[in-house]
Amino acid sequence: MKKVVIGLVITVVVGIALFILYVYMVLAPKQSDVSNIAPFAELMSQPVTTIKETIIITYPSVPPDEDYAYYLEDGSGFGMEKSLQVLAELPIGTKVNFDKVTLITGGVSGTTAAYLFGTVFSEEKQKSYNIFYNWGEYRSLYQDQPYWFFGETFWLDKPLEKKYFIEVP
């Protein structure tokens, strides 16, 4: 009888551990580096130059990469009303260097976002900032073949015309 109870306890503990591991694997965000895939690859080889007002803000939540804590805002994300803490304003003509691009699929929401990570130097503040920027829209609803669309940014005055078929994690 004692062996049966011990076996049952071990089975329950292992079952609970496997269930917790399964839930973690399903709900954990998934990431993939797409730095070498178009249109991101060309951004890795040379800096981009701002063509419109851009600000560096303190990101109001947990950043997608702890090494890049500041968000580059050009009006397409949080807006330029500056209700968030503005660390620096970047004049037109500022160079921005991107180091890597990561696709992150949320475990709970299932949505995928493309984050560009890099650095920018503020002449005004005489300081370099590790920044990130969200660019791209994964269009999957009502699509036979989901694709990425890349709109205007602080370095592009018009959207990219091509559809990009980049696998999401």
Short mmCIF file of C-alpha atoms in Angstrom, two decimals:
data_model
loop_
_atom_site.label_atom_id
_atom_site.label_comp_id
_atom_site.label_asym_id
_atom_site.label_seq_id
_atom_site.Cartn_x
_atom_site.Cartn_y
_atom_site.Cartn_z
CA MET A 1 0.00 0.00 0.00
CA LYS A 2 2.83 2.38 0.90
CA LYS A 3 4.48 1.84 -2.52
CA VAL A 4 1.20 2.62 -4.29
CA VAL A 5 0.82 5.94 -2.40
CA ILE A 6 4.45 6.90 -3.13
CA GLY A 7 3.99 6.02 -6.80
CA LEU A 8 0.78 8.06 -6.93
CA VAL A 9 2.47 11.08 -5.30
CA ILE A 10 5.40 10.89 -7.74
CA THR A 11 3.01 10.62 -10.68
CA VAL A 12 1.02 13.67 -9.50
CA VAL A 13 4.17 15.76 -8.91
CA VAL A 14 5.62 14.85 -12.32
CA GLY A 15 2.25 15.54 -13.97
CA ILE A 16 2.02 18.99 -12.35
CA ALA A 17 5.61 19.80 -13.35
CA LEU A 18 4.92 18.75 -16.97
CA PHE A 19 1.73 20.83 -17.02
CA ILE A 20 3.58 23.91 -15.73
CA LEU A 21 6.30 23.39 -18.35
CA TYR A 22 3.67 23.06 -21.08
CA VAL A 23 1.87 26.25 -20.01
CA TYR A 24 5.20 28.12 -19.90
CA MET A 25 6.17 26.95 -23.38
CA VAL A 26 2.78 27.95 -24.82
CA LEU A 27 2.62 31.37 -23.14
CA ALA A 28 6.27 32.42 -23.39
CA PRO A 29 7.06 34.99 -26.09
CA LYS A 30 8.87 33.60 -29.12
CA GLN A 31 11.67 35.49 -30.88
CA SER A 32 13.69 35.25 -34.06
CA ASP A 33 16.52 37.40 -35.38
CA VAL A 34 15.71 38.70 -38.88
CA SER A 35 18.59 41.17 -39.22
CA ASN A 36 19.83 39.48 -42.41
CA ILE A 37 16.43 39.37 -44.17
CA ALA A 38 15.11 42.13 -46.48
CA PRO A 39 14.14 44.87 -45.87
CA PHE A 40 16.04 44.82 -42.58
CA ALA A 41 19.39 43.67 -43.97
CA GLU A 42 20.04 46.96 -45.75
CA LEU A 43 19.45 48.84 -42.48
CA MET A 44 22.27 46.91 -40.80
CA SER A 45 24.93 48.01 -43.31
CA GLN A 46 24.68 51.78 -42.96
CA PRO A 47 23.06 54.39 -40.74
CA VAL A 48 19.69 55.89 -41.60
CA THR A 49 19.09 59.64 -41.42
CA THR A 50 16.06 61.28 -39.83
CA ILE A 51 13.91 63.21 -42.30
CA LYS A 52 11.29 64.36 -39.78
CA GLU A 53 11.03 65.28 -36.13
CA THR A 54 11.98 62.37 -33.90
CA ILE A 55 12.22 62.13 -30.14
CA ILE A 56 13.72 59.70 -27.66
CA ILE A 57 11.30 58.79 -24.87
CA THR A 58 11.36 56.63 -21.80
CA TYR A 59 9.43 53.50 -22.74
CA PRO A 60 6.36 53.28 -20.44
CA SER A 61 6.53 49.51 -20.02
CA VAL A 62 9.11 46.73 -20.03
CA PRO A 63 11.22 47.12 -23.19
CA PRO A 64 11.52 44.08 -25.49
CA ASP A 65 15.30 44.01 -24.82
CA GLU A 66 16.74 45.25 -21.54
CA ASP A 67 19.90 46.52 -23.28
CA TYR A 68 17.80 48.95 -25.39
CA ALA A 69 15.64 50.84 -22.91
CA TYR A 70 14.62 53.95 -24.88
CA TYR A 71 12.03 54.26 -27.62
CA LEU A 72 12.48 56.30 -30.78
CA GLU A 73 9.19 58.07 -31.50
CA ASP A 74 8.28 59.73 -34.79
CA GLY A 75 4.53 60.06 -34.32
CA SER A 76 3.65 56.55 -35.47
CA GLY A 77 3.68 54.94 -32.03
CA PHE A 78 2.75 56.86 -28.89
CA GLY A 79 2.45 60.18 -30.69
CA MET A 80 4.41 63.38 -30.49
CA GLU A 81 2.27 65.10 -27.85
CA LYS A 82 5.14 64.43 -25.47
CA SER A 83 3.00 63.24 -22.56
CA LEU A 84 5.73 60.68 -21.89
CA GLN A 85 9.14 61.67 -20.58
CA VAL A 86 11.15 63.06 -23.51
CA LEU A 87 14.88 62.50 -23.08
CA ALA A 88 16.04 64.19 -26.28
CA GLU A 89 14.73 65.74 -29.48
CA LEU A 90 16.59 64.70 -32.61
CA PRO A 91 16.88 67.26 -35.39
CA ILE A 92 16.38 66.34 -39.03
CA GLY A 93 19.63 64.91 -40.35
CA THR A 94 20.49 62.84 -37.25
CA LYS A 95 22.13 59.47 -37.98
CA VAL A 96 20.63 56.33 -36.40
CA ASN A 97 22.53 53.02 -36.41
CA PHE A 98 20.63 49.76 -36.16
CA ASP A 99 22.39 46.69 -34.71
CA LYS A 100 19.75 43.99 -34.95
CA VAL A 101 16.11 43.29 -35.76
CA THR A 102 14.02 40.83 -33.80
CA LEU A 103 10.52 39.51 -34.45
CA ILE A 104 8.68 38.87 -31.19
CA THR A 105 5.42 36.93 -31.02
CA GLY A 106 3.54 37.38 -27.77
CA GLY A 107 2.58 34.16 -26.04
CA VAL A 108 -0.78 35.42 -24.85
CA SER A 109 -1.82 37.74 -27.70
CA GLY A 110 -0.20 35.80 -30.53
CA THR A 111 0.58 39.04 -32.36
CA THR A 112 4.01 39.58 -33.88
CA ALA A 113 5.99 42.82 -33.89
CA ALA A 114 9.30 43.72 -35.54
CA TYR A 115 11.71 45.64 -33.29
CA LEU A 116 14.78 47.42 -34.62
CA PHE A 117 17.48 47.91 -31.99
CA GLY A 118 20.33 50.36 -32.25
CA THR A 119 22.02 53.54 -31.08
CA VAL A 120 21.68 57.25 -31.70
CA PHE A 121 23.79 60.15 -30.53
CA SER A 122 22.04 63.32 -29.38
CA GLU A 123 24.11 66.39 -30.23
CA GLU A 124 21.89 68.46 -27.94
CA LYS A 125 22.51 66.24 -24.90
CA GLN A 126 25.98 65.05 -25.97
CA LYS A 127 24.89 61.52 -25.10
CA SER A 128 24.42 58.20 -26.89
CA TYR A 129 21.18 56.26 -26.36
CA ASN A 130 20.44 52.57 -26.89
CA ILE A 131 17.08 52.75 -28.63
CA PHE A 132 14.48 50.55 -30.24
CA TYR A 133 11.84 51.23 -32.85
CA ASN A 134 8.80 49.25 -33.94
CA TRP A 135 8.47 49.03 -37.72
CA GLY A 136 6.22 46.86 -39.83
CA GLU A 137 2.75 45.43 -39.75
CA TYR A 138 2.10 41.72 -40.08
CA ARG A 139 -1.06 41.37 -42.14
CA SER A 140 -2.51 37.94 -41.54
CA LEU A 141 -6.26 38.40 -41.16
CA TYR A 142 -8.23 37.50 -44.27
CA GLN A 143 -5.02 36.79 -46.18
CA ASP A 144 -4.34 33.57 -48.07
CA GLN A 145 -0.65 34.26 -47.63
CA PRO A 146 0.19 36.54 -44.66
CA TYR A 147 2.77 39.23 -45.38
CA TRP A 148 4.60 42.18 -43.85
CA PHE A 149 3.85 45.77 -44.81
CA PHE A 150 6.38 48.50 -44.00
CA GLY A 151 5.05 52.05 -43.80
CA GLU A 152 6.57 55.50 -43.46
CA THR A 153 9.20 56.06 -40.81
CA PHE A 154 11.48 58.80 -39.60
CA TRP A 155 13.86 57.85 -42.44
CA LEU A 156 11.31 57.00 -45.20
CA ASP A 157 8.85 59.49 -46.64
CA LYS A 158 6.68 56.80 -48.24
CA PRO A 159 5.84 53.14 -47.49
CA LEU A 160 7.74 50.30 -49.10
CA GLU A 161 5.68 49.06 -52.03
CA LYS A 162 6.69 45.41 -51.90
CA LYS A 163 5.02 42.74 -49.77
CA TYR A 164 7.51 40.83 -47.61
CA PHE A 165 6.92 37.21 -46.71
CA ILE A 166 8.91 36.77 -43.50
CA GLU A 167 8.20 33.77 -41.32
CA VAL A 168 7.09 34.66 -37.80
CA PRO A 169 8.34 32.78 -34.73
#
